[in-house]
């Protein structure tokens, strides 16, 4: 009898819990409000807005929606007190699978921000120690979480201070490449002491009005800052060749593209402030270093005499002492380091902490960079700005410089920017010519797949094409057959050809390999040749390995640069004579630099022999001996570093594990192919510290193009199949295996 009563009581409790769950679920569902589109078009936008923002400025959100629909997109407005990114993504996928099909989303106001861990190989350069640094600094803010439906994540938790930030780890079994289904954009103003609702309202109303106007690209500038791509002038000059192809009207009498280099004027910051505020300016591209709150534009002006050189050095030394003080480091030790390293006297540090001297130094430094305060004081006019700079798009912070441009006093509608640091050696202008064809900013951005890249502002904005291009529209709106795409790869417009080549590769993959080889050999356009090479690198077959022997002499500097990098990534010793010649003879410092970086990944003696052969065949000039001494010294340093420093530390049982892990992570940036067998041995050895084994497994995942890749995959399969493999190691090995099989997230970012 007691058992029956107990069973009955448990049933009652279970029913009550189920009823509570239904009530809570119904309440959660009731919170979501979806306003259906007013106009029916072939594709749609999801306007995701938080409840408070819509309550305060719903009229502006509605006006933006109306402008989007008048511009050819149906628009759903989704309003909720969003609790996490998962529920937003779920609603996006529902709309994507419905009708009209979703092509993009825009996040307005306080919308949860995914912060991604364990996916640094999906960024272009970010490699911060995720175990050492706090989550908020070590994770990557990325809306790729929403854009790519196939990526799989493990939820880690919400930030206790930054309430919009939610942490996720990319799962080992997830695809290890970004391939977005939709695009997205962020409408989140910058500023800690602002009325954010008023800022959003003004932006939305301004954007809605701008959509009613014609927005041609007739004036643009591209700026290259101090230190960008190692200050290589051939690299800077060659970009103009590619842009001429993408924006031909800017090279005719009624158009203008200004190609600005930091060295053209000591007052370049003021020049940029003027250019940014010209009413006729339509498009701006910044290639420079950057931070969350500034763009690092200029270096110290070249000194005109010895005294000026000395003053610049003194200013530099004073800044180092002040930086040490700010970071709570030893001022005395910092001073001794620079005295010894630069052989400078004690007196050159005088005045480091004098208010007047510090103020004077600060004024000089301030003129070198673009700060948030500078942007707030101007009215920027370009409708779209590309920030090819580190950290400028850190929208997870209260203040970030791209947000100052977009939501400030000017006419900027959208910007592409990065939430963390980004690589210089990348194709920043990839597919950029599509903007000239009237493609929405978001659809252009969707074709790029870097984890840190984000659109700030309205992703549906587009420029007005000078003439309608039905072929571009066909490529982007229809699932073209392989035959249709093949026909478009011989189109007269290089922008069409490039897009068709990329889309045909995605459709038939490796079957396209030898067509891509032919395209490279016969194509006059540098952009199309580069597209063919990128596709070949993703296939990573015989065609790719053979064509590198030709592309190392391509007339386009960036192709030679990437070829030099790829040769090092493969480790094929047949490339050594070609690399050696390019290091010595290429007119671009950047190609030579990347060649030197690549040749160090080969067998040291074989690489040195090839370099010496080239140098020995030079005419009898003073430079010959100097080059030989430099190259031999450099190769000797590389050998010492790998065989007497890195590997001995990793293999040492007496060295602290933390130090061994730090050295293992070296291989994320430096693919020394001869180290792979020794790394595999350590990874497989059960007596090796587990955390070190995991770090080695992660590092081996960066050898995507290496001739040693098959050995790594065999080791991965052995560990995956062994019952003795600890779970944490097995998970990392699965991730590495998937990375190596699926290929690079972006073949231009090895």
XYZ file of C-alpha atoms in Angstrom:
750
model
C 0.000 0.000 0.000
C 2.854 2.367 0.912
C 4.544 1.551 -2.414
C 1.367 2.469 -4.310
C 1.082 5.773 -2.426
C 4.739 6.536 -3.131
C 4.289 5.743 -6.828
C 1.160 7.917 -6.959
C 3.027 10.793 -5.267
C 5.899 10.532 -7.744
C 3.422 10.638 -10.644
C 1.819 13.789 -9.216
C 5.260 15.442 -8.828
C 6.181 14.467 -12.384
C 2.901 15.892 -13.758
C 3.448 19.156 -11.859
C 7.013 19.455 -13.206
C 5.801 18.816 -16.763
C 3.078 21.448 -16.386
C 5.653 23.926 -15.069
C 7.923 23.158 -18.004
C 5.044 23.728 -20.434
C 4.197 27.021 -18.740
C 7.811 28.191 -18.862
C 8.137 27.081 -22.492
C 4.924 28.853 -23.453
C 6.090 31.998 -21.687
C 9.395 31.843 -23.526
C 7.644 31.338 -26.835
C 5.231 34.156 -26.086
C 8.114 36.556 -25.582
C 9.218 36.261 -29.199
C 7.385 38.575 -31.558
C 7.833 38.244 -35.312
C 6.588 41.011 -37.574
C 6.044 39.570 -41.035
C 7.344 41.282 -44.202
C 5.144 43.871 -45.876
C 6.554 43.189 -49.331
C 7.201 39.859 -51.034
C 10.591 39.427 -52.710
C 12.704 36.425 -53.696
C 14.930 36.646 -50.627
C 14.716 38.079 -47.149
C 16.531 39.736 -44.253
C 16.051 38.958 -40.553
C 16.092 42.120 -38.437
C 17.004 40.837 -34.962
C 16.354 43.443 -32.258
C 16.100 43.290 -28.471
C 12.811 44.181 -26.801
C 13.993 47.346 -25.041
C 15.549 48.783 -28.186
C 12.361 48.171 -30.159
C 10.208 49.675 -27.403
C 12.308 52.844 -27.448
C 12.970 53.306 -31.189
C 10.603 50.939 -32.966
C 9.648 53.659 -35.439
C 13.270 53.878 -36.645
C 13.526 50.073 -36.914
C 10.313 50.069 -38.954
C 11.641 52.839 -41.212
C 14.816 50.823 -41.811
C 12.694 47.738 -42.568
C 10.640 49.707 -45.093
C 13.805 50.967 -46.814
C 15.208 47.439 -47.012
C 12.004 46.170 -48.569
C 11.821 49.054 -51.031
C 15.350 48.024 -52.033
C 14.294 44.492 -52.975
C 14.460 42.361 -49.815
C 11.593 41.083 -47.699
C 12.296 41.819 -44.039
C 11.215 39.956 -40.903
C 11.512 41.814 -37.594
C 12.224 39.476 -34.647
C 11.804 41.078 -31.216
C 12.681 39.355 -27.955
C 14.506 39.611 -24.669
C 17.175 37.352 -26.165
C 18.647 35.005 -23.555
C 21.491 33.429 -25.546
C 22.869 33.014 -29.083
C 21.329 29.546 -29.490
C 17.756 30.809 -29.570
C 18.674 33.479 -32.123
C 20.423 30.971 -34.372
C 17.427 28.645 -34.130
C 15.086 31.369 -35.391
C 17.498 32.307 -38.191
C 17.640 28.695 -39.425
C 13.830 28.453 -39.367
C 13.572 31.516 -41.592
C 16.350 30.241 -43.860
C 14.389 27.039 -44.438
C 11.181 28.964 -45.116
C 9.960 31.249 -47.866
C 11.184 33.711 -48.939
C 14.600 32.253 -48.223
C 16.756 34.227 -45.815
C 19.968 35.671 -47.260
C 21.125 37.641 -44.229
C 20.527 39.055 -40.767
C 21.205 42.320 -38.991
C 21.602 42.539 -35.214
C 20.303 45.779 -33.720
C 21.015 46.781 -30.126
C 21.864 44.411 -27.279
C 22.128 41.120 -29.127
C 24.197 38.255 -27.600
C 27.773 38.084 -28.881
C 29.339 34.631 -29.469
C 32.931 34.443 -28.180
C 34.690 31.525 -29.862
C 37.486 29.371 -28.421
C 39.491 26.470 -29.897
C 39.255 27.844 -33.433
C 42.258 30.156 -33.811
C 43.212 28.454 -37.095
C 40.047 30.012 -38.533
C 41.523 33.459 -37.926
C 44.224 35.054 -40.039
C 46.749 35.696 -37.256
C 45.266 35.386 -33.743
C 47.240 32.927 -31.611
C 46.783 33.912 -27.957
C 47.296 31.278 -25.244
C 43.738 30.326 -24.269
C 44.891 28.717 -21.009
C 46.953 31.690 -19.855
C 44.682 34.648 -20.629
C 41.130 35.447 -19.477
C 38.313 34.223 -21.721
C 37.254 37.727 -22.723
C 40.706 38.392 -24.161
C 41.516 34.918 -25.497
C 38.205 34.223 -27.273
C 37.280 35.661 -30.679
C 34.092 37.708 -30.949
C 32.503 36.339 -34.114
C 29.073 36.308 -35.713
C 30.233 33.400 -37.865
C 28.438 31.471 -35.118
C 25.193 32.728 -36.675
C 26.319 32.795 -40.321
C 27.583 29.211 -40.670
C 24.882 26.692 -39.733
C 27.169 23.635 -39.871
C 29.737 24.653 -37.270
C 29.201 22.799 -33.988
C 29.917 24.333 -30.604
C 29.956 23.456 -26.932
C 28.484 26.161 -24.691
C 30.949 27.223 -21.983
C 29.094 29.982 -20.166
C 28.253 33.663 -20.020
C 30.701 36.391 -19.051
C 29.954 37.690 -15.560
C 30.977 41.270 -16.394
C 30.399 41.633 -20.133
C 26.806 40.400 -20.097
C 26.370 40.204 -23.876
C 29.341 37.833 -24.265
C 28.699 34.074 -24.421
C 31.598 31.602 -24.691
C 31.680 28.611 -27.023
C 34.264 25.994 -27.901
C 34.375 24.680 -31.463
C 33.831 20.934 -31.157
C 36.382 18.477 -32.615
C 33.712 16.778 -34.735
C 32.582 20.106 -36.207
C 33.588 21.172 -39.703
C 36.921 22.950 -39.328
C 36.259 25.423 -42.147
C 33.884 28.369 -42.342
C 31.366 28.190 -45.180
C 28.557 30.634 -44.456
C 24.941 30.157 -45.405
C 24.019 33.794 -44.695
C 25.656 37.166 -44.042
C 25.140 39.406 -41.023
C 25.897 42.879 -39.731
C 26.090 44.564 -36.323
C 24.317 47.793 -35.461
C 25.881 48.509 -32.066
C 27.219 52.034 -31.429
C 30.564 52.831 -29.853
C 30.759 54.916 -26.694
C 30.484 54.339 -22.957
C 28.714 57.596 -22.102
C 26.200 57.935 -24.919
C 22.478 57.494 -25.407
C 22.831 54.299 -27.436
C 19.174 54.251 -28.425
C 19.370 57.748 -29.831
C 22.566 56.807 -31.700
C 20.902 53.732 -33.231
C 17.793 55.732 -34.144
C 19.789 58.441 -35.925
C 21.819 55.812 -37.772
C 18.766 53.813 -38.907
C 16.921 56.898 -40.144
C 20.037 58.156 -41.936
C 20.576 54.756 -43.546
C 16.935 54.515 -44.611
C 17.230 57.894 -46.356
C 20.533 56.974 -48.005
C 18.980 53.836 -49.513
C 16.620 56.033 -51.518
C 19.543 57.715 -53.279
C 21.910 56.597 -56.002
C 25.271 55.650 -54.543
C 27.839 55.394 -57.326
C 31.525 54.702 -56.710
C 33.240 57.645 -58.373
C 35.824 58.663 -55.772
C 37.850 56.446 -53.482
C 41.145 56.263 -51.655
C 43.319 53.426 -50.455
C 45.800 54.174 -47.690
C 48.842 52.078 -46.779
C 50.280 52.738 -43.330
C 53.698 52.482 -41.728
C 55.004 48.928 -41.444
C 52.264 47.399 -43.586
C 53.559 44.417 -45.647
C 57.069 45.347 -44.517
C 56.787 48.687 -46.324
C 57.329 46.994 -49.676
C 56.786 49.579 -52.412
C 56.341 46.933 -55.168
C 53.525 45.419 -53.101
C 51.959 48.855 -52.661
C 52.253 49.672 -56.373
C 50.852 46.342 -57.571
C 47.629 46.750 -55.613
C 46.753 49.583 -57.965
C 46.873 47.101 -60.854
C 44.270 44.894 -59.184
C 42.050 47.833 -58.211
C 42.128 49.196 -61.764
C 40.569 45.924 -62.875
C 37.950 45.957 -60.121
C 37.035 49.656 -60.418
C 37.853 50.729 -64.006
C 35.721 53.891 -63.769
C 38.058 55.288 -61.102
C 40.816 55.456 -63.733
C 38.793 57.476 -66.239
C 38.506 61.272 -66.418
C 35.299 61.446 -64.335
C 36.605 59.169 -61.542
C 39.516 59.120 -59.120
C 41.313 56.607 -56.933
C 43.945 58.124 -54.660
C 46.699 55.678 -53.767
C 48.054 57.155 -50.521
C 51.218 55.923 -48.842
C 52.231 57.045 -45.355
C 55.632 58.213 -46.649
C 54.158 60.685 -49.139
C 53.740 63.387 -46.485
C 54.827 64.105 -42.917
C 51.295 65.480 -42.474
C 49.530 62.382 -43.803
C 47.154 62.228 -40.843
C 45.781 65.656 -41.746
C 45.626 64.601 -45.403
C 43.463 61.634 -44.399
C 41.226 63.794 -42.212
C 40.633 66.011 -45.241
C 40.028 63.102 -47.632
C 37.603 61.433 -45.247
C 35.460 64.573 -45.125
C 35.299 65.282 -48.857
C 31.556 65.174 -49.760
C 32.272 63.278 -52.992
C 34.226 60.459 -51.277
C 32.433 57.114 -51.746
C 34.811 54.359 -50.676
C 37.850 54.188 -48.372
C 40.328 51.357 -47.756
C 42.766 51.378 -44.850
C 45.746 48.989 -44.877
C 47.562 49.595 -41.597
C 48.221 48.360 -38.105
C 45.502 49.063 -35.592
C 44.043 48.706 -32.139
C 40.597 48.854 -30.612
C 40.716 52.626 -30.159
C 43.063 53.815 -32.906
C 44.484 53.304 -36.372
C 48.291 53.181 -36.384
C 48.996 55.237 -39.481
C 52.495 56.715 -39.518
C 56.021 56.178 -38.279
C 58.396 58.841 -37.065
C 59.359 61.126 -39.973
C 62.810 60.404 -41.411
C 65.465 62.431 -39.610
C 67.193 65.174 -41.614
C 70.405 65.137 -39.573
C 72.273 63.321 -36.788
C 70.687 65.344 -33.984
C 67.177 64.503 -35.163
C 68.077 60.827 -35.244
C 69.286 61.058 -31.659
C 66.114 62.852 -30.558
C 63.903 60.175 -32.096
C 65.890 57.464 -30.279
C 65.594 59.357 -26.982
C 61.853 59.698 -27.439
C 61.637 55.973 -28.208
C 63.607 55.064 -25.065
C 61.502 57.333 -22.855
C 58.340 55.676 -24.178
C 59.728 52.246 -23.283
C 60.339 53.279 -19.675
C 56.855 54.761 -19.363
C 55.384 51.577 -20.837
C 57.324 49.495 -18.293
C 55.935 51.630 -15.473
C 52.389 51.277 -16.811
C 52.735 47.481 -16.935
C 54.291 47.283 -13.446
C 57.585 46.042 -14.865
C 61.012 46.922 -13.489
C 62.085 50.316 -14.812
C 65.713 49.631 -13.883
C 65.766 46.305 -15.721
C 64.097 47.832 -18.769
C 66.654 50.622 -18.854
C 69.577 48.201 -18.536
C 68.186 46.045 -21.333
C 68.031 48.940 -23.810
C 71.391 50.369 -22.718
C 73.002 47.040 -23.503
C 70.935 46.184 -26.588
C 71.311 49.592 -28.293
C 74.572 50.687 -26.670
C 73.147 54.047 -25.568
C 74.210 56.246 -22.616
C 72.242 56.692 -19.403
C 71.542 60.343 -20.212
C 69.347 59.401 -23.193
C 66.647 58.226 -20.748
C 66.521 61.586 -18.934
C 63.111 63.204 -18.591
C 61.143 59.975 -19.065
C 58.825 60.844 -16.183
C 58.916 64.617 -16.466
C 55.408 65.931 -17.110
C 56.559 68.453 -19.699
C 58.749 65.962 -21.586
C 56.052 63.279 -21.454
C 53.488 65.783 -22.774
C 55.782 66.792 -25.648
C 56.430 63.127 -26.525
C 52.720 62.431 -26.334
C 51.911 65.243 -28.759
C 54.384 63.840 -31.300
C 52.982 60.330 -30.930
C 49.381 61.539 -31.142
C 50.010 63.025 -34.587
C 51.102 59.630 -35.884
C 47.791 57.823 -35.348
C 44.024 58.222 -35.779
C 42.315 58.126 -32.399
C 38.677 57.778 -31.380
C 38.670 61.458 -30.426
C 39.805 62.366 -33.957
C 36.929 60.454 -35.525
C 34.409 62.004 -33.161
C 35.529 65.450 -34.266
C 34.982 64.890 -37.993
C 32.178 63.969 -40.391
C 33.402 60.965 -42.467
C 31.751 60.758 -45.893
C 32.610 57.372 -47.522
C 29.555 55.119 -47.576
C 31.746 52.065 -47.046
C 35.126 51.735 -45.312
C 37.346 48.662 -45.220
C 39.491 48.505 -42.079
C 42.261 46.079 -43.009
C 43.648 46.625 -39.518
C 43.858 44.777 -36.213
C 41.114 45.119 -33.559
C 39.257 48.057 -35.187
C 36.008 46.076 -35.245
C 35.981 44.931 -31.594
C 32.236 45.433 -31.215
C 32.200 43.335 -28.022
C 33.816 46.339 -26.312
C 31.963 49.494 -25.274
C 34.193 51.590 -27.540
C 35.750 50.566 -30.845
C 36.983 52.743 -33.658
C 35.001 51.243 -36.576
C 31.829 51.967 -34.611
C 32.861 55.611 -34.279
C 33.010 55.927 -38.064
C 29.739 54.121 -38.771
C 27.561 55.571 -36.009
C 29.156 59.020 -35.858
C 28.299 62.320 -37.484
C 29.115 61.434 -41.080
C 27.537 59.371 -43.861
C 29.269 56.012 -43.362
C 26.724 53.215 -43.800
C 28.884 50.131 -43.318
C 32.413 48.986 -42.570
C 34.327 45.730 -42.715
C 36.605 45.370 -39.692
C 38.284 42.787 -37.452
C 37.577 41.898 -33.837
C 41.150 40.669 -33.159
C 44.495 41.067 -34.887
C 44.716 40.266 -38.588
C 47.453 39.185 -40.977
C 49.148 41.559 -43.422
C 49.922 38.792 -45.921
C 46.367 38.287 -47.077
C 44.139 39.117 -50.001
C 42.384 42.077 -48.390
C 40.754 43.176 -51.675
C 39.377 39.713 -52.434
C 36.208 39.885 -54.588
C 36.119 43.646 -53.925
C 35.122 44.358 -57.529
C 31.692 42.887 -56.746
C 30.864 46.094 -54.867
C 31.197 47.891 -58.188
C 28.522 45.591 -59.594
C 25.888 46.613 -57.038
C 26.282 43.572 -54.782
C 25.120 43.968 -51.197
C 28.003 44.422 -48.752
C 26.835 41.327 -46.874
C 26.802 39.086 -49.943
C 30.359 40.177 -50.736
C 31.438 39.542 -47.139
C 29.776 36.099 -47.093
C 32.303 34.933 -49.707
C 35.145 35.589 -47.238
C 35.658 33.260 -44.309
C 37.890 34.728 -41.634
C 36.559 34.201 -38.110
C 37.459 37.710 -36.925
C 35.970 39.647 -39.822
C 32.657 41.453 -39.246
C 30.365 43.933 -40.981
C 29.610 46.922 -38.774
C 26.421 48.649 -39.881
C 23.875 47.772 -42.552
C 24.926 44.604 -44.436
C 22.243 45.148 -47.090
C 23.778 48.398 -48.334
C 25.039 48.339 -51.911
C 26.465 50.801 -54.365
C 24.641 51.697 -57.557
C 26.159 49.864 -60.538
C 27.117 51.985 -63.526
C 25.414 49.410 -65.710
C 23.387 46.293 -64.979
C 25.436 43.078 -65.162
C 23.087 40.148 -65.690
C 25.931 37.639 -65.427
C 26.800 38.726 -61.865
C 23.129 38.579 -60.902
C 22.898 35.103 -62.439
C 25.911 33.869 -60.473
C 24.621 35.122 -57.130
C 20.908 34.347 -57.433
C 20.785 31.047 -59.320
C 22.250 27.630 -58.639
C 24.144 27.583 -61.928
C 25.058 24.312 -63.576
C 28.694 23.424 -64.176
C 28.268 24.161 -67.894
C 26.799 27.603 -67.195
C 29.693 28.383 -64.879
C 32.251 27.175 -67.428
C 30.804 29.573 -69.987
C 31.149 32.453 -67.524
C 34.821 31.661 -66.802
C 35.609 33.060 -70.269
C 33.448 36.174 -69.836
C 34.959 39.464 -70.999
C 34.629 40.975 -67.494
C 37.421 39.803 -65.129
C 35.139 40.318 -62.097
C 32.659 37.839 -63.606
C 35.438 35.418 -64.545
C 36.891 35.438 -61.049
C 33.538 34.772 -59.364
C 32.684 32.026 -61.881
C 36.037 30.309 -61.308
C 35.490 30.338 -57.548
C 31.927 29.055 -57.794
C 32.767 26.312 -60.290
C 35.543 25.111 -57.978
C 33.062 24.892 -55.080
C 30.695 22.864 -57.255
C 33.087 20.258 -58.678
C 36.169 20.572 -56.398
C 39.118 18.376 -57.441
C 37.566 17.604 -60.847
C 38.413 21.200 -61.715
C 42.135 20.895 -60.929
C 43.659 20.851 -64.402
C 41.188 23.420 -65.734
C 42.508 25.711 -62.987
C 46.070 25.055 -64.135
C 45.101 26.091 -67.678
C 43.297 29.177 -66.393
C 46.370 30.274 -64.479
C 48.639 29.823 -67.504
C 46.388 31.712 -69.933
C 44.682 34.345 -67.769
C 45.744 38.013 -68.184
C 43.951 39.143 -65.004
C 46.019 38.972 -61.774
C 42.827 38.655 -59.718
C 41.600 35.657 -61.736
C 45.052 34.029 -61.681
C 45.148 34.434 -57.916
C 41.663 32.929 -57.623
C 42.772 29.910 -59.663
C 45.855 29.490 -57.483
C 43.816 29.736 -54.287
C 41.468 27.009 -55.533
C 44.458 24.841 -56.489
C 45.923 25.310 -53.005
C 42.666 24.089 -51.476
C 42.769 20.990 -53.698
C 46.474 20.534 -52.810
C 47.134 18.065 -55.615
C 49.757 17.566 -58.297
C 48.480 20.536 -60.275
C 49.104 22.872 -57.348
C 52.597 21.501 -56.683
C 53.551 21.895 -60.351
C 52.112 25.356 -60.932
C 54.099 26.822 -58.009
C 57.224 26.381 -60.113
C 55.720 28.877 -62.563
C 53.854 31.239 -60.248
C 57.050 32.075 -58.338
C 57.860 34.331 -61.326
C 54.372 35.799 -61.791
C 54.365 39.523 -62.698
C 51.931 40.229 -59.834
C 53.824 40.741 -56.569
C 51.195 39.214 -54.278
C 51.137 35.975 -56.284
C 54.932 35.681 -55.992
C 54.648 36.399 -52.281
C 52.008 33.710 -51.723
C 53.955 31.239 -53.857
C 57.050 31.749 -51.711
C 54.940 31.082 -48.602
C 53.267 27.991 -50.099
C 56.615 26.527 -51.130
C 57.746 26.659 -47.514
C 54.455 25.195 -46.301
C 54.812 22.166 -48.589
C 58.454 21.468 -47.760
C 59.108 20.004 -51.221
C 62.887 20.256 -51.696
C 62.431 20.620 -55.478
C 61.458 24.219 -54.723
C 64.764 25.067 -53.057
C 66.603 26.335 -56.182
C 63.599 28.494 -57.134
C 63.206 29.896 -53.629
C 66.916 30.651 -53.394
C 66.843 32.641 -56.645
C 63.771 34.575 -55.578
C 65.313 35.508 -52.238
C 68.288 37.057 -54.028
C 66.711 38.521 -57.166
C 63.107 39.526 -56.433
C 62.629 43.301 -56.453
C 60.035 43.108 -53.666
C 61.398 43.099 -50.128
C 58.280 41.269 -49.033
C 58.770 38.387 -51.479
C 62.402 38.101 -50.435
C 61.412 38.188 -46.753
C 58.759 35.491 -47.183
C 61.222 33.410 -49.187
C 63.747 33.616 -46.335
C 61.031 32.636 -43.863
C 60.030 29.656 -46.011
C 63.493 28.318 -46.777
C 64.205 27.900 -43.070
C 61.550 25.133 -42.927
C 63.688 22.883 -45.168
C 66.745 20.799 -44.375
C 69.306 23.379 -43.328
C 72.283 22.028 -45.299
C 70.309 21.580 -48.531
C 68.854 25.085 -48.225
C 72.278 26.619 -47.519
C 73.826 24.837 -50.481
C 71.194 26.203 -52.870
C 71.570 29.742 -51.546
C 75.332 29.580 -51.893
C 75.053 28.316 -55.492
C 72.991 31.343 -56.448
C 75.253 33.774 -54.629
C 78.445 32.226 -56.045
C 77.134 32.834 -59.567
C 76.708 36.553 -58.940
C 79.258 38.948 -60.502
C 82.240 39.942 -58.365
C 80.702 42.809 -56.409
C 80.942 43.764 -52.758
C 77.329 42.741 -52.254
C 78.136 39.105 -53.025
C 80.254 38.507 -49.919
C 77.816 40.470 -47.763
C 74.886 38.386 -48.998
C 76.731 35.133 -48.454
C 77.670 36.069 -44.900
C 74.099 37.156 -44.145
C 72.503 34.020 -45.574
C 74.912 31.596 -43.936
C 74.559 33.348 -40.598
C 70.770 33.299 -40.874
C 70.638 29.600 -41.774
C 72.959 28.756 -38.899
C 70.712 30.644 -36.465
C 67.692 28.704 -37.748
C 69.433 25.361 -37.270
C 70.553 26.317 -33.768
C 67.056 27.506 -32.883
C 65.338 24.284 -34.005
C 67.835 21.624 -32.995
C 69.497 23.174 -29.948
C 66.672 25.220 -28.462
C 63.116 24.284 -29.493
C 63.264 20.477 -29.780
C 65.597 19.871 -26.799
C 63.271 21.894 -24.565
C 60.156 20.046 -25.759
C 61.852 16.653 -25.268
C 63.384 17.482 -21.874
C 61.784 15.733 -18.896
C 63.421 18.184 -16.490
C 62.110 21.361 -18.133
C 58.842 22.732 -16.669
C 55.846 21.544 -18.684
C 54.665 25.097 -19.199
C 57.915 25.945 -21.013
C 57.725 22.758 -23.114
C 54.174 23.613 -24.202
C 55.261 27.130 -25.090
C 57.980 25.766 -27.376
C 55.559 23.245 -28.953
C 53.312 26.134 -29.954
C 56.173 27.547 -32.026
C 55.121 25.175 -34.806
C 51.836 27.045 -35.247
C 53.864 29.757 -36.997
C 57.011 27.909 -38.061
C 56.412 24.667 -39.952
C 59.795 22.945 -39.591
C 58.993 19.791 -41.541
C 61.935 17.800 -40.205
C 60.557 18.200 -36.672
C 57.334 16.316 -37.465
C 58.590 12.743 -36.773
C 59.979 13.786 -33.372
C 56.745 15.600 -32.510
C 54.715 12.529 -33.469
C 56.889 10.350 -31.238
C 56.274 12.644 -28.278
C 52.548 12.825 -28.989
C 52.225 9.021 -29.147
C 54.387 8.372 -26.070
C 52.147 7.627 -23.070
C 54.847 8.785 -20.674
C 54.829 12.295 -22.169
C 52.902 14.806 -20.074
C 49.265 14.783 -21.236
C 48.930 18.560 -21.614
C 52.081 18.590 -23.758
C 50.708 15.769 -25.937
C 47.529 17.791 -26.465
C 49.546 20.903 -27.398
C 51.656 18.924 -29.881
C 48.510 17.460 -31.450
C 47.117 20.975 -31.882
C 50.388 22.248 -33.381
C 50.501 19.394 -35.910
C 47.126 20.544 -37.207
C 48.862 23.539 -38.801
C 50.849 21.345 -41.250
C 48.029 21.298 -43.827
C 50.221 21.488 -46.932
C 53.252 19.618 -45.584
C 54.680 16.591 -47.356
C 54.586 15.043 -43.845
C 50.774 15.351 -43.612
C 50.133 11.640 -44.271
C 52.431 10.676 -41.373
C 50.475 12.971 -39.071
C 47.167 11.455 -40.211
C 48.434 7.914 -39.582
C 49.459 8.915 -36.055
C 46.073 10.555 -35.514
C 44.212 7.419 -36.592
C 46.358 5.268 -34.301
C 45.573 7.452 -31.298
C 41.876 7.696 -32.152
C 41.652 3.904 -32.415
C 43.503 3.213 -29.165
C 41.582 2.674 -25.917
C 44.613 3.985 -24.039
C 44.294 7.475 -25.507
C 42.981 9.937 -22.868
C 39.790 11.775 -23.809
C 41.341 15.264 -23.932
C 44.064 14.049 -26.310
C 41.597 12.092 -28.444
C 39.411 15.185 -28.867
C 42.364 17.309 -30.008
C 43.588 14.568 -32.333
C 40.116 14.333 -33.913
C 40.169 18.105 -34.426
C 43.633 17.929 -36.006
C 42.629 15.055 -38.273
C 39.562 16.951 -39.461
C 41.628 20.075 -40.071
C 44.147 18.184 -42.192
C 41.508 16.304 -44.186
C 39.155 19.235 -44.750
C 41.998 21.563 -45.655
C 42.833 25.130 -44.791
C 40.034 27.440 -43.726
C 41.567 29.948 -46.147
C 44.366 28.765 -48.429
C 45.856 32.267 -48.479
C 46.269 32.157 -44.688
C 48.381 29.014 -44.116
